[in-house]
């Protein structure tokens, strides 16, 4: 009897995990489907108005690849130049999401994450899923692959 209860509990846990994965995938597809050039305009508007803590999308060209930040959670870091000419630091948590392998200067990267203003243009972070399910998931898109 104990074995049957344990098997049932494991089955329910697996079902809940798979169901949550399906929901997360659908959210990312819906967010990406809504990405437009207007997202770049909204990002530029946030920079000009020195806004922070905004969940926002954008796209840009990689102009510099920086060393990973290894203090605390590890982050892949690079600088994007968006269409307006503004620059952004992307800090992509590689403890929670896959690294973008093969990223080179000149590549285009699309992003959806949290924007924080600074005097150099700003930072995009939270470009990954939330393992606790309490924050809207972010992502990066490069060469047809989504990293979250």
GROMACS .gro file of N, CA and C in nm:
model
  444
    1UNK      N    1   0.081  -0.119   0.000
    1UNK     CA    2   0.000   0.000   0.000
    1UNK      C    3   0.087   0.127   0.000
    2UNK      N    4   0.196   0.125   0.078
    2UNK     CA    5   0.285   0.241   0.084
    2UNK      C    6   0.348   0.268  -0.052
    3UNK      N    7   0.383   0.159  -0.124
    3UNK     CA    8   0.443   0.175  -0.256
    3UNK      C    9   0.346   0.242  -0.352
    4UNK      N   10   0.220   0.205  -0.347
    4UNK     CA   11   0.119   0.264  -0.435
    4UNK      C   12   0.104   0.413  -0.405
    5UNK      N   13   0.103   0.450  -0.277
    5UNK     CA   14   0.090   0.591  -0.239
    5UNK      C   15   0.211   0.670  -0.288
    6UNK      N   16   0.331   0.615  -0.271
    6UNK     CA   17   0.453   0.682  -0.315
    6UNK      C   18   0.451   0.699  -0.467
    7UNK      N   19   0.411   0.596  -0.540
    7UNK     CA   20   0.405   0.604  -0.686
    7UNK      C   21   0.303   0.710  -0.729
    8UNK      N   22   0.188   0.714  -0.663
    8UNK     CA   23   0.086   0.815  -0.695
    8UNK      C   24   0.138   0.956  -0.669
    9UNK      N   25   0.205   0.975  -0.557
    9UNK     CA   26   0.260   1.108  -0.525
    9UNK      C   27   0.366   1.150  -0.626
   10UNK      N   28   0.453   1.057  -0.665
   10UNK     CA   29   0.554   1.087  -0.766
   10UNK      C   30   0.488   1.122  -0.899
   11UNK      N   31   0.385   1.050  -0.935
   11UNK     CA   32   0.313   1.078  -1.060
   11UNK      C   33   0.249   1.216  -1.058
   12UNK      N   34   0.188   1.253  -0.946
   12UNK     CA   35   0.128   1.386  -0.934
   12UNK      C   36   0.235   1.495  -0.941
   13UNK      N   37   0.347   1.472  -0.876
   13UNK     CA   38   0.456   1.571  -0.879
   13UNK      C   39   0.508   1.588  -1.022
   14UNK      N   40   0.527   1.478  -1.093
   14UNK     CA   41   0.574   1.484  -1.231
   14UNK      C   42   0.472   1.555  -1.319
   15UNK      N   43   0.345   1.525  -1.301
   15UNK     CA   44   0.241   1.593  -1.380
   15UNK      C   45   0.244   1.743  -1.354
   16UNK      N   46   0.256   1.784  -1.229
   16UNK     CA   47   0.262   1.926  -1.195
   16UNK      C   48   0.383   1.993  -1.257
   17UNK      N   49   0.498   1.925  -1.255
   17UNK     CA   50   0.619   1.981  -1.315
   17UNK      C   51   0.602   1.997  -1.465
   18UNK      N   52   0.550   1.894  -1.532
   18UNK     CA   53   0.532   1.901  -1.677
   18UNK      C   54   0.428   2.007  -1.714
   19UNK      N   55   0.323   2.016  -1.636
   19UNK     CA   56   0.220   2.117  -1.662
   19UNK      C   57   0.279   2.257  -1.650
   20UNK      N   58   0.364   2.280  -1.551
   20UNK     CA   59   0.427   2.411  -1.531
   20UNK      C   60   0.522   2.442  -1.647
   21UNK      N   61   0.595   2.341  -1.697
   21UNK     CA   62   0.685   2.361  -1.810
   21UNK      C   63   0.606   2.401  -1.934
   22UNK      N   64   0.491   2.342  -1.958
   22UNK     CA   65   0.408   2.376  -2.073
   22UNK      C   66   0.362   2.520  -2.062
   23UNK      N   67   0.316   2.562  -1.943
   23UNK     CA   68   0.271   2.699  -1.924
   23UNK      C   69   0.385   2.797  -1.949
   24UNK      N   70   0.505   2.769  -1.898
   24UNK     CA   71   0.620   2.857  -1.918
   24UNK      C   72   0.651   2.869  -2.067
   25UNK      N   73   0.650   2.759  -2.140
   25UNK     CA   74   0.678   2.763  -2.283
   25UNK      C   75   0.574   2.847  -2.355
   26UNK      N   76   0.448   2.834  -2.318
   26UNK     CA   77   0.344   2.912  -2.382
   26UNK      C   78   0.362   3.061  -2.354
   27UNK      N   79   0.400   3.096  -2.232
   27UNK     CA   80   0.422   3.237  -2.198
   27UNK      C   81   0.532   3.294  -2.286
   28UNK      N   82   0.643   3.223  -2.299
   28UNK     CA   83   0.755   3.273  -2.378
   28UNK      C   84   0.713   3.290  -2.524
   29UNK      N   85   0.639   3.195  -2.578
   29UNK     CA   86   0.594   3.208  -2.717
   29UNK      C   87   0.504   3.329  -2.732
   30UNK      N   88   0.413   3.352  -2.637
   30UNK     CA   89   0.322   3.466  -2.646
   30UNK      C   90   0.397   3.597  -2.635
   31UNK      N   91   0.493   3.606  -2.543
   31UNK     CA   92   0.571   3.729  -2.528
   31UNK      C   93   0.651   3.753  -2.654
   32UNK      N   94   0.715   3.651  -2.705
   32UNK     CA   95   0.796   3.669  -2.824
   32UNK      C   96   0.710   3.705  -2.944
   33UNK      N   97   0.592   3.644  -2.952
   33UNK     CA   98   0.503   3.675  -3.064
   33UNK      C   99   0.464   3.822  -3.063
   34UNK      N  100   0.462   3.886  -2.943
   34UNK     CA  101   0.424   4.025  -2.931
   34UNK      C  102   0.541   4.121  -2.947
   35UNK      N  103   0.661   4.072  -2.970
   35UNK     CA  104   0.778   4.158  -2.983
   35UNK      C  105   0.772   4.234  -3.116
   36UNK      N  106   0.789   4.363  -3.111
   36UNK     CA  107   0.786   4.445  -3.232
   36UNK      C  108   0.893   4.552  -3.221
   37UNK      N  109   0.909   4.629  -3.328
   37UNK     CA  110   0.999   4.743  -3.324
   37UNK      C  111   0.956   4.841  -3.216
   38UNK      N  112   0.825   4.845  -3.184
   38UNK     CA  113   0.777   4.930  -3.076
   38UNK      C  114   0.845   4.896  -2.944
   39UNK      N  115   0.887   4.767  -2.926
   39UNK     CA  116   0.959   4.729  -2.806
   39UNK      C  117   1.090   4.807  -2.797
   40UNK      N  118   1.160   4.822  -2.910
   40UNK     CA  119   1.284   4.901  -2.911
   40UNK      C  120   1.253   5.046  -2.876
   41UNK      N  121   1.142   5.100  -2.927
   41UNK     CA  122   1.103   5.237  -2.896
   41UNK      C  123   1.072   5.252  -2.747
   42UNK      N  124   1.005   5.155  -2.688
   42UNK     CA  125   0.974   5.159  -2.546
   42UNK      C  126   1.103   5.155  -2.464
   43UNK      N  127   1.199   5.075  -2.508
   43UNK     CA  128   1.327   5.066  -2.439
   43UNK      C  129   1.400   5.200  -2.447
   44UNK      N  130   1.403   5.261  -2.564
   44UNK     CA  131   1.468   5.391  -2.579
   44UNK      C  132   1.398   5.496  -2.493
   45UNK      N  133   1.267   5.491  -2.486
   45UNK     CA  134   1.190   5.583  -2.402
   45UNK      C  135   1.229   5.566  -2.255
   46UNK      N  136   1.246   5.442  -2.211
   46UNK     CA  137   1.286   5.416  -2.072
   46UNK      C  138   1.425   5.474  -2.044
   47UNK      N  139   1.515   5.463  -2.141
   47UNK     CA  140   1.650   5.519  -2.125
   47UNK      C  141   1.641   5.671  -2.114
   48UNK      N  142   1.569   5.733  -2.205
   48UNK     CA  143   1.558   5.880  -2.206
   48UNK      C  144   1.492   5.934  -2.080
   49UNK      N  145   1.398   5.859  -2.024
   49UNK     CA  146   1.327   5.904  -1.904
   49UNK      C  147   1.388   5.850  -1.775
   50UNK      N  148   1.503   5.783  -1.786
   50UNK     CA  149   1.577   5.733  -1.670
   50UNK      C  150   1.489   5.647  -1.579
   51UNK      N  151   1.411   5.559  -1.643
   51UNK     CA  152   1.321   5.470  -1.569
   51UNK      C  153   1.394   5.342  -1.531
   52UNK      N  154   1.346   5.275  -1.430
   52UNK     CA  155   1.404   5.148  -1.385
   52UNK      C  156   1.295   5.051  -1.346
   53UNK      N  157   1.336   4.927  -1.328
   53UNK     CA  158   1.248   4.820  -1.285
   53UNK      C  159   1.131   4.800  -1.381
   54UNK      N  160   1.164   4.801  -1.512
   54UNK     CA  161   1.062   4.781  -1.616
   54UNK      C  162   1.085   4.648  -1.686
   55UNK      N  163   0.982   4.568  -1.699
   55UNK     CA  164   0.988   4.445  -1.778
   55UNK      C  165   0.970   4.488  -1.923
   56UNK      N  166   1.075   4.471  -2.005
   56UNK     CA  167   1.073   4.530  -2.138
   56UNK      C  168   1.156   4.447  -2.235
   57UNK      N  169   1.123   4.457  -2.362
   57UNK     CA  170   1.197   4.387  -2.467
   57UNK      C  171   1.277   4.484  -2.551
   58UNK      N  172   1.367   4.430  -2.628
   58UNK     CA  173   1.447   4.512  -2.718
   58UNK      C  174   1.537   4.425  -2.802
   59UNK      N  175   1.610   4.489  -2.889
   59UNK     CA  176   1.699   4.418  -2.979
   59UNK      C  177   1.820   4.506  -3.004
   60UNK      N  178   1.936   4.444  -3.023
   60UNK     CA  179   2.055   4.523  -3.051
   60UNK      C  180   2.169   4.439  -3.104
   61UNK      N  181   2.274   4.509  -3.140
   61UNK     CA  182   2.395   4.446  -3.192
   61UNK      C  183   2.498   4.436  -3.080
   62UNK      N  184   2.559   4.319  -3.068
   62UNK     CA  185   2.665   4.299  -2.969
   62UNK      C  186   2.786   4.381  -3.013
   63UNK      N  187   2.829   4.475  -2.926
   63UNK     CA  188   2.946   4.555  -2.960
   63UNK      C  189   3.066   4.521  -2.873
   64UNK      N  190   3.041   4.452  -2.761
   64UNK     CA  191   3.152   4.411  -2.675
   64UNK      C  192   3.108   4.294  -2.590
   65UNK      N  193   3.197   4.196  -2.577
   65UNK     CA  194   3.172   4.082  -2.490
   65UNK      C  195   3.264   4.098  -2.369
   66UNK      N  196   3.204   4.095  -2.251
   66UNK     CA  197   3.277   4.114  -2.127
   66UNK      C  198   3.301   3.980  -2.059
   67UNK      N  199   3.392   3.979  -1.964
   67UNK     CA  200   3.416   3.859  -1.884
   67UNK      C  201   3.291   3.830  -1.802
   68UNK      N  202   3.269   3.703  -1.774
   68UNK     CA  203   3.157   3.665  -1.688
   68UNK      C  204   3.175   3.727  -1.550
   69UNK      N  205   3.063   3.765  -1.490
   69UNK     CA  206   3.062   3.809  -1.351
   69UNK      C  207   3.047   3.682  -1.268
   70UNK      N  208   3.146   3.653  -1.185
   70UNK     CA  209   3.146   3.528  -1.109
   70UNK      C  210   3.116   3.550  -0.960
   71UNK      N  211   3.084   3.674  -0.921
   71UNK     CA  212   3.051   3.702  -0.782
   71UNK      C  213   2.904   3.672  -0.759
   72UNK      N  214   2.874   3.588  -0.663
   72UNK     CA  215   2.735   3.547  -0.639
   72UNK      C  216   2.687   3.460  -0.754
   73UNK      N  217   2.566   3.485  -0.802
   73UNK     CA  218   2.517   3.412  -0.920
   73UNK      C  219   2.601   3.452  -1.040
   74UNK      N  220   2.637   3.354  -1.121
   74UNK     CA  221   2.723   3.381  -1.237
   74UNK      C  222   2.639   3.442  -1.351
   75UNK      N  223   2.697   3.544  -1.417
   75UNK     CA  224   2.628   3.611  -1.527
   75UNK      C  225   2.718   3.624  -1.648
   76UNK      N  226   2.665   3.587  -1.764
   76UNK     CA  227   2.729   3.617  -1.892
   76UNK      C  228   2.698   3.763  -1.920
   77UNK      N  229   2.801   3.841  -1.959
   77UNK     CA  230   2.780   3.984  -1.977
   77UNK      C  231   2.829   4.029  -2.114
   78UNK      N  232   2.750   4.115  -2.176
   78UNK     CA  233   2.789   4.175  -2.303
   78UNK      C  234   2.715   4.306  -2.321
   79UNK      N  235   2.766   4.389  -2.411
   79UNK     CA  236   2.708   4.520  -2.439
   79UNK      C  237   2.634   4.515  -2.572
   80UNK      N  238   2.510   4.565  -2.570
   80UNK     CA  239   2.430   4.577  -2.692
   80UNK      C  240   2.418   4.724  -2.729
   81UNK      N  241   2.422   4.751  -2.858
   81UNK     CA  242   2.391   4.884  -2.910
   81UNK      C  243   2.258   4.872  -2.981
   82UNK      N  244   2.158   4.950  -2.934
   82UNK     CA  245   2.026   4.943  -2.995
   82UNK      C  246   2.017   5.043  -3.110
   83UNK      N  247   1.909   5.038  -3.185
   83UNK     CA  248   1.895   5.117  -3.308
   83UNK      C  249   1.916   5.267  -3.287
   84UNK      N  250   1.878   5.318  -3.171
   84UNK     CA  251   1.891   5.461  -3.143
   84UNK      C  252   2.037   5.503  -3.119
   85UNK      N  253   2.124   5.403  -3.099
   85UNK     CA  254   2.264   5.431  -3.068
   85UNK      C  255   2.297   5.415  -2.921
   86UNK      N  256   2.196   5.403  -2.835
   86UNK     CA  257   2.219   5.381  -2.692
   86UNK      C  258   2.278   5.242  -2.669
   87UNK      N  259   2.349   5.228  -2.559
   87UNK     CA  260   2.408   5.099  -2.525
   87UNK      C  261   2.349   5.046  -2.395
   88UNK      N  262   2.348   4.914  -2.385
   88UNK     CA  263   2.294   4.845  -2.267
   88UNK      C  264   2.388   4.732  -2.229
   89UNK      N  265   2.405   4.713  -2.100
   89UNK     CA  266   2.473   4.595  -2.050
   89UNK      C  267   2.368   4.486  -2.033
   90UNK      N  268   2.395   4.368  -2.088
   90UNK     CA  269   2.309   4.252  -2.064
   90UNK      C  270   2.379   4.166  -1.961
   91UNK      N  271   2.311   4.136  -1.852
   91UNK     CA  272   2.363   4.049  -1.746
   91UNK      C  273   2.271   3.927  -1.739
   92UNK      N  274   2.314   3.819  -1.803
   92UNK     CA  275   2.233   3.698  -1.822
   92UNK      C  276   2.278   3.591  -1.723
   93UNK      N  277   2.189   3.556  -1.630
   93UNK     CA  278   2.221   3.461  -1.523
   93UNK      C  279   2.242   3.321  -1.581
   94UNK      N  280   2.366   3.274  -1.579
   94UNK     CA  281   2.397   3.142  -1.636
   94UNK      C  282   2.394   3.031  -1.531
   95UNK      N  283   2.352   3.066  -1.409
   95UNK     CA  284   2.321   2.961  -1.311
   95UNK      C  285   2.177   2.915  -1.329
   96UNK      N  286   2.093   3.000  -1.390
   96UNK     CA  287   1.951   2.967  -1.409
   96UNK      C  288   1.912   2.945  -1.555
   97UNK      N  289   1.997   2.987  -1.647
   97UNK     CA  290   1.965   2.975  -1.790
   97UNK      C  291   2.092   2.937  -1.866
   98UNK      N  292   2.076   2.876  -1.983
   98UNK     CA  293   2.195   2.840  -2.061
   98UNK      C  294   2.269   2.963  -2.111
   99UNK      N  295   2.400   2.950  -2.117
   99UNK     CA  296   2.487   3.052  -2.176
   99UNK      C  297   2.463   3.056  -2.327
  100UNK      N  298   2.479   3.173  -2.386
  100UNK     CA  299   2.476   3.184  -2.531
  100UNK      C  300   2.616   3.150  -2.580
  101UNK      N  301   2.634   3.028  -2.623
  101UNK     CA  302   2.765   2.987  -2.677
  101UNK      C  303   2.781   3.042  -2.818
  102UNK      N  304   2.902   3.078  -2.853
  102UNK     CA  305   2.930   3.125  -2.988
  102UNK      C  306   2.890   3.269  -3.012
  103UNK      N  307   2.859   3.344  -2.907
  103UNK     CA  308   2.822   3.484  -2.922
  103UNK      C  309   2.945   3.564  -2.965
  104UNK      N  310   2.929   3.646  -3.069
  104UNK     CA  311   3.042   3.726  -3.118
  104UNK      C  312   2.998   3.870  -3.142
  105UNK      N  313   3.096   3.959  -3.143
  105UNK     CA  314   3.070   4.099  -3.175
  105UNK      C  315   3.008   4.104  -3.315
  106UNK      N  316   2.904   4.185  -3.328
  106UNK     CA  317   2.832   4.197  -3.455
  106UNK      C  318   2.703   4.117  -3.459
  107UNK      N  319   2.689   4.020  -3.368
  107UNK     CA  320   2.566   3.940  -3.362
  107UNK      C  321   2.449   4.026  -3.314
  108UNK      N  322   2.328   3.987  -3.354
  108UNK     CA  323   2.206   4.050  -3.305
  108UNK      C  324   2.148   3.964  -3.194
  109UNK      N  325   2.107   4.028  -3.085
  109UNK     CA  326   2.043   3.959  -2.974
  109UNK      C  327   1.915   4.033  -2.941
  110UNK      N  328   1.807   3.959  -2.929
  110UNK     CA  329   1.679   4.013  -2.883
  110UNK      C  330   1.666   3.976  -2.736
  111UNK      N  331   1.605   4.064  -2.660
  111UNK     CA  332   1.596   4.040  -2.516
  111UNK      C  333   1.458   4.074  -2.463
  112UNK      N  334   1.426   4.011  -2.351
  112UNK     CA  335   1.308   4.045  -2.274
  112UNK      C  336   1.348   4.022  -2.129
  113UNK      N  337   1.350   4.130  -2.052
  113UNK     CA  338   1.393   4.121  -1.913
  113UNK      C  339   1.361   4.248  -1.839
  114UNK      N  340   1.427   4.266  -1.727
  114UNK     CA  341   1.406   4.385  -1.645
  114UNK      C  342   1.513   4.487  -1.678
  115UNK      N  343   1.468   4.608  -1.710
  115UNK     CA  344   1.560   4.718  -1.742
  115UNK      C  345   1.582   4.805  -1.619
  116UNK      N  346   1.708   4.838  -1.593
  116UNK     CA  347   1.747   4.929  -1.486
  116UNK      C  348   1.832   5.038  -1.547
  117UNK      N  349   1.796   5.163  -1.527
  117UNK     CA  350   1.871   5.275  -1.581
  117UNK      C  351   2.003   5.293  -1.507
  118UNK      N  352   2.108   5.332  -1.580
  118UNK     CA  353   2.230   5.385  -1.521
  118UNK      C  354   2.286   5.487  -1.619
  119UNK      N  355   2.391   5.559  -1.580
  119UNK     CA  356   2.442   5.668  -1.663
  119UNK      C  357   2.513   5.621  -1.790
  120UNK      N  358   2.525   5.492  -1.810
  120UNK     CA  359   2.585   5.439  -1.933
  120UNK      C  360   2.480   5.382  -2.027
  121UNK      N  361   2.354   5.400  -1.994
  121UNK     CA  362   2.246   5.350  -2.079
  121UNK      C  363   2.153   5.257  -2.004
  122UNK      N  364   2.210   5.167  -1.926
  122UNK     CA  365   2.127   5.079  -1.845
  122UNK      C  366   2.170   4.934  -1.853
  123UNK      N  367   2.098   4.854  -1.779
  123UNK     CA  368   2.124   4.710  -1.768
  123UNK      C  369   1.994   4.636  -1.793
  124UNK      N  370   2.004   4.528  -1.867
  124UNK     CA  371   1.893   4.434  -1.882
  124UNK      C  372   1.934   4.309  -1.806
  125UNK      N  373   1.851   4.268  -1.711
  125UNK     CA  374   1.876   4.144  -1.637
  125UNK      C  375   1.743   4.070  -1.623
  126UNK      N  376   1.744   3.963  -1.550
  126UNK     CA  377   1.627   3.875  -1.534
  126UNK      C  378   1.585   3.824  -1.673
  127UNK      N  379   1.684   3.778  -1.748
  127UNK     CA  380   1.662   3.723  -1.882
  127UNK      C  381   1.655   3.571  -1.874
  128UNK      N  382   1.583   3.523  -1.776
  128UNK     CA  383   1.574   3.379  -1.749
  128UNK      C  384   1.439   3.349  -1.686
  129UNK      N  385   1.411   3.221  -1.668
  129UNK     CA  386   1.288   3.180  -1.599
  129UNK      C  387   1.303   3.206  -1.449
  130UNK      N  388   1.193   3.210  -1.379
  130UNK     CA  389   1.195   3.223  -1.234
  130UNK      C  390   1.168   3.086  -1.174
  131UNK      N  391   1.268   3.025  -1.110
  131UNK     CA  392   1.247   2.891  -1.055
  131UNK      C  393   1.138   2.887  -0.947
  132UNK      N  394   1.105   3.001  -0.889
  132UNK     CA  395   0.999   3.007  -0.786
  132UNK      C  396   0.863   3.039  -0.846
  133UNK      N  397   0.861   3.078  -0.973
  133UNK     CA  398   0.735   3.108  -1.040
  133UNK      C  399   0.666   3.234  -0.990
  134UNK      N  400   0.744   3.328  -0.934
  134UNK     CA  401   0.685   3.450  -0.878
  134UNK      C  402   0.715   3.574  -0.961
  135UNK      N  403   0.796   3.561  -1.064
  135UNK     CA  404   0.837   3.675  -1.145
  135UNK      C  405   0.817   3.639  -1.292
  136UNK      N  406   0.778   3.735  -1.372
  136UNK     CA  407   0.762   3.707  -1.515
  136UNK      C  408   0.896   3.662  -1.573
  137UNK      N  409   0.893   3.557  -1.650
  137UNK     CA  410   1.015   3.504  -1.709
  137UNK      C  411   1.067   3.597  -1.818
  138UNK      N  412   1.199   3.605  -1.827
  138UNK     CA  413   1.263   3.678  -1.934
  138UNK      C  414   1.334   3.581  -2.026
  139UNK      N  415   1.398   3.632  -2.131
  139UNK     CA  416   1.468   3.546  -2.226
  139UNK      C  417   1.563   3.629  -2.312
  140UNK      N  418   1.653   3.559  -2.378
  140UNK     CA  419   1.737   3.615  -2.484
  140UNK      C  420   1.716   3.529  -2.606
  141UNK      N  421   1.723   3.589  -2.724
  141UNK     CA  422   1.710   3.515  -2.849
  141UNK      C  423   1.830   3.549  -2.936
  142UNK      N  424   1.897   3.443  -2.983
  142UNK     CA  425   2.017   3.459  -3.065
  142UNK      C  426   2.021   3.346  -3.169
  143UNK      N  427   2.034   3.383  -3.294
  143UNK     CA  428   2.044   3.284  -3.403
  143UNK      C  429   1.934   3.179  -3.397
  144UNK      N  430   1.811   3.224  -3.371
  144UNK     CA  431   1.697   3.132  -3.374
  144UNK      C  432   1.675   3.051  -3.249
  145UNK      N  433   1.763   3.064  -3.148
  145UNK     CA  434   1.746   2.990  -3.023
  145UNK      C  435   1.707   3.086  -2.912
  146UNK      N  436   1.621   3.037  -2.822
  146UNK     CA  437   1.579   3.115  -2.707
  146UNK      C  438   1.648   3.060  -2.583
  147UNK      N  439   1.703   3.151  -2.504
  147UNK     CA  440   1.776   3.116  -2.383
  147UNK      C  441   1.700   3.175  -2.264
  148UNK      N  442   1.654   3.087  -2.174
  148UNK     CA  443   1.582   3.134  -2.057
  148UNK      C  444   1.604   3.040  -1.943
   0.00000   0.00000   0.00000
